[in-house]
PDB file of C-alpha atoms in Angstrom:
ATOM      1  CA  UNK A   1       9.390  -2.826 -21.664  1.00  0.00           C
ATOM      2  CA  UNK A   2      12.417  -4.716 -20.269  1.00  0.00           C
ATOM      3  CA  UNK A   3      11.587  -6.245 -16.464  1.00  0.00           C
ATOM      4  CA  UNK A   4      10.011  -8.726 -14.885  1.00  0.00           C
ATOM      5  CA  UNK A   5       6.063 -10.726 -15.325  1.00  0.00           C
ATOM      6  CA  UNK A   6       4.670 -12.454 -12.635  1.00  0.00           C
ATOM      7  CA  UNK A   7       1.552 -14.607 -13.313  1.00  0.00           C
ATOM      8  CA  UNK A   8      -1.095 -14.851 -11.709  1.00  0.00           C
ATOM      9  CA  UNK A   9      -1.277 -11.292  -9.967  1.00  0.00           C
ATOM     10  CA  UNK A  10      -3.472 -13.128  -7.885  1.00  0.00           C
ATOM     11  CA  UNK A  11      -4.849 -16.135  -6.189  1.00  0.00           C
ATOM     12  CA  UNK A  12      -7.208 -17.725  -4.471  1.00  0.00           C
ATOM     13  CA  UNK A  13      -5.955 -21.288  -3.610  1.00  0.00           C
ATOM     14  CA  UNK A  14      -7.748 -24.174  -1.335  1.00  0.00           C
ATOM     15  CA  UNK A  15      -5.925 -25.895   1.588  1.00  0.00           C
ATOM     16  CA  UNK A  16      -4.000 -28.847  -0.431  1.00  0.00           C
ATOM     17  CA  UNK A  17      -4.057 -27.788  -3.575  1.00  0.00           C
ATOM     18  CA  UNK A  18      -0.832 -27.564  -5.987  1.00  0.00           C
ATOM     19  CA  UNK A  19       0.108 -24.026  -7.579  1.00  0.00           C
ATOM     20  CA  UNK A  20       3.128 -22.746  -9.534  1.00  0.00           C
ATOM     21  CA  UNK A  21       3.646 -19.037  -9.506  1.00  0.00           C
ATOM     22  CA  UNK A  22       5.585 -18.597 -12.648  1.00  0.00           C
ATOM     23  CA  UNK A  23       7.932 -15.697 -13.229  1.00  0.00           C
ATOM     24  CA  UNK A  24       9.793 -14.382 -16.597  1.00  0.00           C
ATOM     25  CA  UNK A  25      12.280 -11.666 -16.896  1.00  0.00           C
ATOM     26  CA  UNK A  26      13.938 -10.204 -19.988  1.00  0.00           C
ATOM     27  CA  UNK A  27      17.027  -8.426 -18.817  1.00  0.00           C
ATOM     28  CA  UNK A  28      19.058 -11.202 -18.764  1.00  0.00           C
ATOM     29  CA  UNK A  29      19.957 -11.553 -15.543  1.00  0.00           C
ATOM     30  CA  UNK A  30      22.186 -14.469 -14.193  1.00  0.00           C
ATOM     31  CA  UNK A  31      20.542 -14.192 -10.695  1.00  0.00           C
ATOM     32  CA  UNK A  32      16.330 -14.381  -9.707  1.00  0.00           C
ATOM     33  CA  UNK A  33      15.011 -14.564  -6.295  1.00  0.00           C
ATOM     34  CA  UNK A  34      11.770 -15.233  -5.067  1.00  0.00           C
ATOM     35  CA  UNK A  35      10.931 -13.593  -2.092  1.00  0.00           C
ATOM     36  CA  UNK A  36       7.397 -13.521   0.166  1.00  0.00           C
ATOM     37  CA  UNK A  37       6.125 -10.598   2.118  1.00  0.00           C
ATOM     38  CA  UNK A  38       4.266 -10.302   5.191  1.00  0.00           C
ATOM     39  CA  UNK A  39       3.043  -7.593   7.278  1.00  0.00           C
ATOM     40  CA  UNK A  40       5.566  -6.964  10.061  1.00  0.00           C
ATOM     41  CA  UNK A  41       7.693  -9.689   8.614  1.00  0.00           C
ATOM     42  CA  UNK A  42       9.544  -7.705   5.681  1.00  0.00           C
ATOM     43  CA  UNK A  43      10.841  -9.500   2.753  1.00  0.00           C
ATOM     44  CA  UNK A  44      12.031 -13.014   3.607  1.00  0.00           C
ATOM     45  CA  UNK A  45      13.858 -15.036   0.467  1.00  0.00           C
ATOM     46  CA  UNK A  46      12.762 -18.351  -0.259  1.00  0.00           C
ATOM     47  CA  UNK A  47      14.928 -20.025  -2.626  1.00  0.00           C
ATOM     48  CA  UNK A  48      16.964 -18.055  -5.294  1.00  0.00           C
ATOM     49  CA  UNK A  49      19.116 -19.305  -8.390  1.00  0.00           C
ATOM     50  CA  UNK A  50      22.653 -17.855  -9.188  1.00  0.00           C
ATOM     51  CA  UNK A  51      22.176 -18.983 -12.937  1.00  0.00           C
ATOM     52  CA  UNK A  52      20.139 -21.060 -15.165  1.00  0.00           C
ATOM     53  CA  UNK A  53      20.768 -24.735 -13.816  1.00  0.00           C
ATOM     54  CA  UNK A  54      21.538 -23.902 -10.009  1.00  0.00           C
ATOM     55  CA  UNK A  55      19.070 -23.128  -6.836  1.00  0.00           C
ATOM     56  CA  UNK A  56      19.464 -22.802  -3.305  1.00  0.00           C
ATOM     57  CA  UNK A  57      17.453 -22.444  -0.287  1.00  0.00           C
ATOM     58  CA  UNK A  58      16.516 -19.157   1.227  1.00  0.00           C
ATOM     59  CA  UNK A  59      15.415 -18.143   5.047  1.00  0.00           C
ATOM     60  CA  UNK A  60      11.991 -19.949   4.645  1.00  0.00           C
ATOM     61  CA  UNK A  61      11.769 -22.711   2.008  1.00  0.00           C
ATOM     62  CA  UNK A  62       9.954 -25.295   3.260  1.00  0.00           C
ATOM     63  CA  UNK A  63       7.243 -26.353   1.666  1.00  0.00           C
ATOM     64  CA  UNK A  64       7.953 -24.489  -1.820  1.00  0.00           C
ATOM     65  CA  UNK A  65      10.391 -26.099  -4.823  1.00  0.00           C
ATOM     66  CA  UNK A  66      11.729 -23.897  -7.607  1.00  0.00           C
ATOM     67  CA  UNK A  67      13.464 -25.194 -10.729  1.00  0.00           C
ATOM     68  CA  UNK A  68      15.572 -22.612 -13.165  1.00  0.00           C
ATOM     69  CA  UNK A  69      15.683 -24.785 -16.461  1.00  0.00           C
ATOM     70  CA  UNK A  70      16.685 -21.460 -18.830  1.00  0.00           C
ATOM     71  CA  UNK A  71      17.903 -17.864 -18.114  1.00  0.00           C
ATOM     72  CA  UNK A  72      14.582 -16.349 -18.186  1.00  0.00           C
ATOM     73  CA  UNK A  73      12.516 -18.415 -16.293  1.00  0.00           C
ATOM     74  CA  UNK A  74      11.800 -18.666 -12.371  1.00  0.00           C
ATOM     75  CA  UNK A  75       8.950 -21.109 -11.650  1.00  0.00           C
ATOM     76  CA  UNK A  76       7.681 -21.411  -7.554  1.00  0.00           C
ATOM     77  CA  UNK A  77       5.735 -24.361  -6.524  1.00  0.00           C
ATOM     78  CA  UNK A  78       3.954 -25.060  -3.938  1.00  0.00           C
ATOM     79  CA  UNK A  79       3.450 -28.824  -3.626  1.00  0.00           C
ATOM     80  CA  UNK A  80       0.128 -28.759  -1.129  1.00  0.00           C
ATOM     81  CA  UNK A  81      -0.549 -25.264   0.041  1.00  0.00           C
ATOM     82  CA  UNK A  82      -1.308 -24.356   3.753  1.00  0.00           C
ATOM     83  CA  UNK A  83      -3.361 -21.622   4.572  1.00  0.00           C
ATOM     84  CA  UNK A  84       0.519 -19.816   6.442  1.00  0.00           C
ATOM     85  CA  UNK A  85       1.225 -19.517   2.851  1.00  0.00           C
ATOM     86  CA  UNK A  86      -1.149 -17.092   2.431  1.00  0.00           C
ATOM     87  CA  UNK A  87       1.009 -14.042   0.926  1.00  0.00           C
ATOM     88  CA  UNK A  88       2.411 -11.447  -1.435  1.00  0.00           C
ATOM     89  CA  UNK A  89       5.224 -13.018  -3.531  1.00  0.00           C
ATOM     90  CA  UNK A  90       7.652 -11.576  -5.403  1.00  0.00           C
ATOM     91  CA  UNK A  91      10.189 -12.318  -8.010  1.00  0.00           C
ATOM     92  CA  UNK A  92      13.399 -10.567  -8.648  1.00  0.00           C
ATOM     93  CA  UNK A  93      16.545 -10.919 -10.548  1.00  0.00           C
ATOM     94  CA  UNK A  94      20.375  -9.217 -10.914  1.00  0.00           C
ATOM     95  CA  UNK A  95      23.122  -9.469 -12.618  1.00  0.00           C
ATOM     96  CA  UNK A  96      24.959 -10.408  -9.771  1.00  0.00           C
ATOM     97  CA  UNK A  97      24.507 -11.349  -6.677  1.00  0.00           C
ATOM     98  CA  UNK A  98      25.508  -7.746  -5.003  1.00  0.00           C
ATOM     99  CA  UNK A  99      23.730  -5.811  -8.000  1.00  0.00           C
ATOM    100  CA  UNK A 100      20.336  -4.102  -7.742  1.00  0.00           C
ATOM    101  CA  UNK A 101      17.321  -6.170  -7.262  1.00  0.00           C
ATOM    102  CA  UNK A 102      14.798  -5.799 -10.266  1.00  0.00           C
ATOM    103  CA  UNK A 103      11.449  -7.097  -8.398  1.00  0.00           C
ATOM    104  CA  UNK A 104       8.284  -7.731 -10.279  1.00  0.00           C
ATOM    105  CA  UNK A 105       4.973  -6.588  -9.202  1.00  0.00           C
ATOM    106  CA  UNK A 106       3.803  -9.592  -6.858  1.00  0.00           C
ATOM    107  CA  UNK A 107       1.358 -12.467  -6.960  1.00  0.00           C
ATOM    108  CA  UNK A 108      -0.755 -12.535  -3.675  1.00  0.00           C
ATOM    109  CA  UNK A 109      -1.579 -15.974  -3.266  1.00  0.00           C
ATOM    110  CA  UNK A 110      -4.836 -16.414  -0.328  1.00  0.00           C
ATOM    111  CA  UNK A 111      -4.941 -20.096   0.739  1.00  0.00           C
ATOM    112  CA  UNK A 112      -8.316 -21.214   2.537  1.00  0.00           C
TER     113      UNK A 112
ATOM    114  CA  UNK B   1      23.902 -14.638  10.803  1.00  0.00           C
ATOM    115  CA  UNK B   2      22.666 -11.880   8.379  1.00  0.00           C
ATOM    116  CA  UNK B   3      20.138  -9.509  10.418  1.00  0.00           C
ATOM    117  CA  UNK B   4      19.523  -6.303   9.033  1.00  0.00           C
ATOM    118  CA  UNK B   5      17.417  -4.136  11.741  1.00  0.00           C
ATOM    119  CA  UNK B   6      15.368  -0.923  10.345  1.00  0.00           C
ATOM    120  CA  UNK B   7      14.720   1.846  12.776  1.00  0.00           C
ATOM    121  CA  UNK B   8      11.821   3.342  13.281  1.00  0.00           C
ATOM    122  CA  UNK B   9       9.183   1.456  11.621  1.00  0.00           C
ATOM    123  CA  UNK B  10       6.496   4.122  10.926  1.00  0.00           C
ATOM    124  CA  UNK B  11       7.454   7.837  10.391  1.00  0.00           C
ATOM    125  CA  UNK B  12       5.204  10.919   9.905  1.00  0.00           C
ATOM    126  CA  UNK B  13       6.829  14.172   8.669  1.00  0.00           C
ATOM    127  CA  UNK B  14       5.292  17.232   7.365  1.00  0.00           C
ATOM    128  CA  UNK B  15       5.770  18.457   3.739  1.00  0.00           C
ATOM    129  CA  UNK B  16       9.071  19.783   3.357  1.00  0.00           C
ATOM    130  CA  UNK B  17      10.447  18.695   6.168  1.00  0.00           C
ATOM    131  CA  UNK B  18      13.517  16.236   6.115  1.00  0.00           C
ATOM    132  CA  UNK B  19      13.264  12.011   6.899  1.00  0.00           C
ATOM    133  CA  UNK B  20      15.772   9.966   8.025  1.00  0.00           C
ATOM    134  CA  UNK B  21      15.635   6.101   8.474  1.00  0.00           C
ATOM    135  CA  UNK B  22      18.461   4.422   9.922  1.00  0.00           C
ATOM    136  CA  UNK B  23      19.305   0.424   9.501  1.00  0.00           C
ATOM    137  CA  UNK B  24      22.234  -1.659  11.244  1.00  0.00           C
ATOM    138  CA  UNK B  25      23.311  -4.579  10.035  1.00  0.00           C
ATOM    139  CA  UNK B  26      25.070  -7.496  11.918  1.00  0.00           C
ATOM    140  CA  UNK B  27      27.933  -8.611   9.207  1.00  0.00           C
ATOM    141  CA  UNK B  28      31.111  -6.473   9.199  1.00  0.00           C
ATOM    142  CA  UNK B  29      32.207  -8.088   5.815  1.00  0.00           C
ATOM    143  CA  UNK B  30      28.975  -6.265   4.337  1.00  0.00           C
ATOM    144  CA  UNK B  31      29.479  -4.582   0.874  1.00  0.00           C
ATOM    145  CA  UNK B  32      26.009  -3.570  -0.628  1.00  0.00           C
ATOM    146  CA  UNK B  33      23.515  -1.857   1.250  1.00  0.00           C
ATOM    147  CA  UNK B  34      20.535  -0.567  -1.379  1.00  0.00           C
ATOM    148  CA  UNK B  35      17.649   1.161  -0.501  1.00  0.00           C
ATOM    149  CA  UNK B  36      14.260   0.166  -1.930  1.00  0.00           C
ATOM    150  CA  UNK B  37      10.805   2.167  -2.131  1.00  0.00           C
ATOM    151  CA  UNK B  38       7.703   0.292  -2.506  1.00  0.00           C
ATOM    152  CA  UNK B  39       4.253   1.662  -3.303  1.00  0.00           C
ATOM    153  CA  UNK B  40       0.987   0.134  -2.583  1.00  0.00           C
ATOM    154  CA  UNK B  41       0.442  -2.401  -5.087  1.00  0.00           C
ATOM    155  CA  UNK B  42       3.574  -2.546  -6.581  1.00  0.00           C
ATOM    156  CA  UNK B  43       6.803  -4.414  -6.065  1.00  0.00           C
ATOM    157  CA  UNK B  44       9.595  -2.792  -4.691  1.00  0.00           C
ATOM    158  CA  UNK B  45      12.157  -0.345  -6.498  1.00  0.00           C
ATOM    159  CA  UNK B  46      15.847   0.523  -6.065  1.00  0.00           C
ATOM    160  CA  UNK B  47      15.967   4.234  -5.091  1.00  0.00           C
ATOM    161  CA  UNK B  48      19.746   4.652  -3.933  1.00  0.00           C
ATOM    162  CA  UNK B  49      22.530   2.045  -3.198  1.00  0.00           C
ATOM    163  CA  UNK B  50      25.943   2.149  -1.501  1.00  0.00           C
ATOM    164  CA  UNK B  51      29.075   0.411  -1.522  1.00  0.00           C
ATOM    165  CA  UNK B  52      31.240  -0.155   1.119  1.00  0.00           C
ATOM    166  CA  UNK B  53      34.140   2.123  -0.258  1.00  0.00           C
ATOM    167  CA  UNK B  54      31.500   5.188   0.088  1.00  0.00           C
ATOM    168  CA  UNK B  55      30.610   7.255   3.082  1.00  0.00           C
ATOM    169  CA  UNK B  56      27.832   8.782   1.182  1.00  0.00           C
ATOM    170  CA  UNK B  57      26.248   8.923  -2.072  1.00  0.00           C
ATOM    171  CA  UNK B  58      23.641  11.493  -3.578  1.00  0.00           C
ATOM    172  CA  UNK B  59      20.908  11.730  -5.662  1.00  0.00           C
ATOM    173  CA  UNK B  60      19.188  14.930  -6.062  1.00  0.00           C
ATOM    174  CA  UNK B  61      16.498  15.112  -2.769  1.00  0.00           C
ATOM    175  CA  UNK B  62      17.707  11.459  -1.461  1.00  0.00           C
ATOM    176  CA  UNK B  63      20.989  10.761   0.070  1.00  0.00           C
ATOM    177  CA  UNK B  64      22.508   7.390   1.767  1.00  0.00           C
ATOM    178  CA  UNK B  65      25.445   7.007   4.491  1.00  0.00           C
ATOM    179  CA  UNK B  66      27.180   4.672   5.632  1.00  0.00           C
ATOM    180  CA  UNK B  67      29.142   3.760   8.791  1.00  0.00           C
ATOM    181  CA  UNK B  68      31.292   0.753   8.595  1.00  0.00           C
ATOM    182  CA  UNK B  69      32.707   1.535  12.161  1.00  0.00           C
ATOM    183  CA  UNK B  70      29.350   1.308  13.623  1.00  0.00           C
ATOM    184  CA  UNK B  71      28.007  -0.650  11.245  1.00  0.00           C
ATOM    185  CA  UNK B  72      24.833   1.354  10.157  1.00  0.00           C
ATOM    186  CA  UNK B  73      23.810   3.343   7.126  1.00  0.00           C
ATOM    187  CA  UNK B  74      20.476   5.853   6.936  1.00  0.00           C
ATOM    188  CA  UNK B  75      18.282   7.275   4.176  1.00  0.00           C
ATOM    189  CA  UNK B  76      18.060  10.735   4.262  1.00  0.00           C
ATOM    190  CA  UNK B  77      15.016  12.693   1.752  1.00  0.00           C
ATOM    191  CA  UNK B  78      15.166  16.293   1.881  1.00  0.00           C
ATOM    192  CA  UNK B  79      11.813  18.363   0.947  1.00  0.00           C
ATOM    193  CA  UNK B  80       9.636  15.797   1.379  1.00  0.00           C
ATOM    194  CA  UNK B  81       6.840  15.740  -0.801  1.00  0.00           C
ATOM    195  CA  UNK B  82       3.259  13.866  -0.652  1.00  0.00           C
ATOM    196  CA  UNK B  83       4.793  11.172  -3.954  1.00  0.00           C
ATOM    197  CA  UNK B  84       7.062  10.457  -1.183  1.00  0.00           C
ATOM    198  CA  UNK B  85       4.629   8.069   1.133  1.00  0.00           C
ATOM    199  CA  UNK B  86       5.768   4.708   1.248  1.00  0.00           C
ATOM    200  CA  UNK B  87       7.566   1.942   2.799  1.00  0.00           C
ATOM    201  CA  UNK B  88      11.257   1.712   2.764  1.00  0.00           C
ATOM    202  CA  UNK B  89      13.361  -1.331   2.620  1.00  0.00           C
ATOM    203  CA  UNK B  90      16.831  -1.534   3.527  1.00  0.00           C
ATOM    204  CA  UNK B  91      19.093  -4.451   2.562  1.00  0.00           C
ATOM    205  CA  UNK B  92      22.565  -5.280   2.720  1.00  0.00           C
ATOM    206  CA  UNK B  93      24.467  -8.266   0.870  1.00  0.00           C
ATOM    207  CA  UNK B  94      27.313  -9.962   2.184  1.00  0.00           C
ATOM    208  CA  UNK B  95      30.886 -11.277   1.221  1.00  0.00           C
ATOM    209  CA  UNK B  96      30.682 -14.498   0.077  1.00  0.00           C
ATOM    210  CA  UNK B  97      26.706 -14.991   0.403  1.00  0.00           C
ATOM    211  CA  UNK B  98      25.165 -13.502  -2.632  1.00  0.00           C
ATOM    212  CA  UNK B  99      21.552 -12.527  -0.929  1.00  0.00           C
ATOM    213  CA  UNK B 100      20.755  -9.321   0.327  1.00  0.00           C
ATOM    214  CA  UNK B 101      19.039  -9.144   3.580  1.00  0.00           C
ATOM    215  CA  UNK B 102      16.347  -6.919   4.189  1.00  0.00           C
ATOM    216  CA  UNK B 103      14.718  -4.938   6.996  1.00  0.00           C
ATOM    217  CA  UNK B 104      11.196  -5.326   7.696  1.00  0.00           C
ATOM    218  CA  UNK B 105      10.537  -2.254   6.234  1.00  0.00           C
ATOM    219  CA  UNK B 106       9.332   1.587   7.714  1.00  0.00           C
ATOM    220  CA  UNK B 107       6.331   3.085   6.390  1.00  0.00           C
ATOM    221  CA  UNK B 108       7.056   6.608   5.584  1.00  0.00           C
ATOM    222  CA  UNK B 109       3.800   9.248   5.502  1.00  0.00           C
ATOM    223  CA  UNK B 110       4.146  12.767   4.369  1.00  0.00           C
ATOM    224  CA  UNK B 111       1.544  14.970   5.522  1.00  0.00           C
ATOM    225  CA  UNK B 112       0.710  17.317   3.177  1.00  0.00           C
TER     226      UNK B 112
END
């Protein structure tokens, strides 16, 4: 089934440790996001990639990297987690940039 | 800057009866405005979307709208049903900025 796999679904991370969430899609899409969610907070973008060899920085990006090495692949890493990045994260990708968001189903990531 | 704002953020309606969320956005050069539906445990999904040359767009019990003049578009679902409980997520994209911007979302509960 075409879409997009997020790995782990979930985590359980302490204080200064290093984690990537990894993400994978199969549609092809030139565009992924990663976006975090928190409650009252909404969806806020991170960093997101407008094809394989470019990123940019989103609304809240400090203290995460991404890297888009191939089409397919997202990676997010978090160099030396804090416990405010404690969260449900989510990948996505389009076609385009103003083309419908295909999210995957979340990692939530605990960080004590 | 890109602010999306989602009105109201909790809604209870009885079976059958009719929702409505509104959003405003802040960018007049907006094009895209989806709509997404996410259910517990899940990532979000694209229910409806709307371009900037529409007014309004159907799709059998869920309608968008769109007012450029004041700047706000609104979800409309007609016989609500239970399957319909869940939070809604506005977004809208912007000309030359390839990110949507969402809303912080509006939980939606249909009482049976």
């Amino acid at each position: 089934i075409a879409g997009i796999t997020q790995a782990p679904t979930s985590q359980i991370l302490a204080a200064g440790r290093r984690m990537t969430l990894r993400c994978t899609q199969d549609m092809r899409h030139n565009a992924m996001y990663w976006y975090r969610q928190d409650l009252g907070l909404g969806l806020r973008l991170i960093h997101y990639s407008n094809t394989a060899g470019t990123t940019g920085k989103g609304e809240v990006p400090d203290g995460y990297s991404v890297s888009r090495a191939n089409t397919d692949d997202f990676p997010l890493t978090l160099a030396s987690a804090v416990p405010s990045q404690t969260s449900v994260y989510f990948c996505a990708s389009s076609e385009t940039g103003d083309s419908p968001l295909h999210f995957g189903n979340g990692t939530r990531l605990t960080v004590t | 800057g890109e602010n999306v704002e989602q009105h109201p953020s909790t809604l209870s309606v009885q079976e059958g009866d009719s929702a409505v969320i509104k959003c405003t956005y802040s960018d007049s050069a907006s094009n895209y405005f989806p709509w997404y539906k996410q259910e517990l445990g899940k990532g979000p999904q694209l229910i409806i979307d709307i371009r900037s040359n529409v007014g309004e767009k159907k799709d059998q019990r869920i309608a968008v709208t769109l007012n450029k003049t004041a700047k706000h578009f609104s979800l409309h679902i007609t016989e609500t049903q239970p399957e319909d409980s869940a939070v809604y997520f506005c977004a809208a994209s912007f000309y030359g900025n390839n990110r949507l911007a969402f809303g912080k979302g509006n939980q939606v509960v249909v009482i049976p």
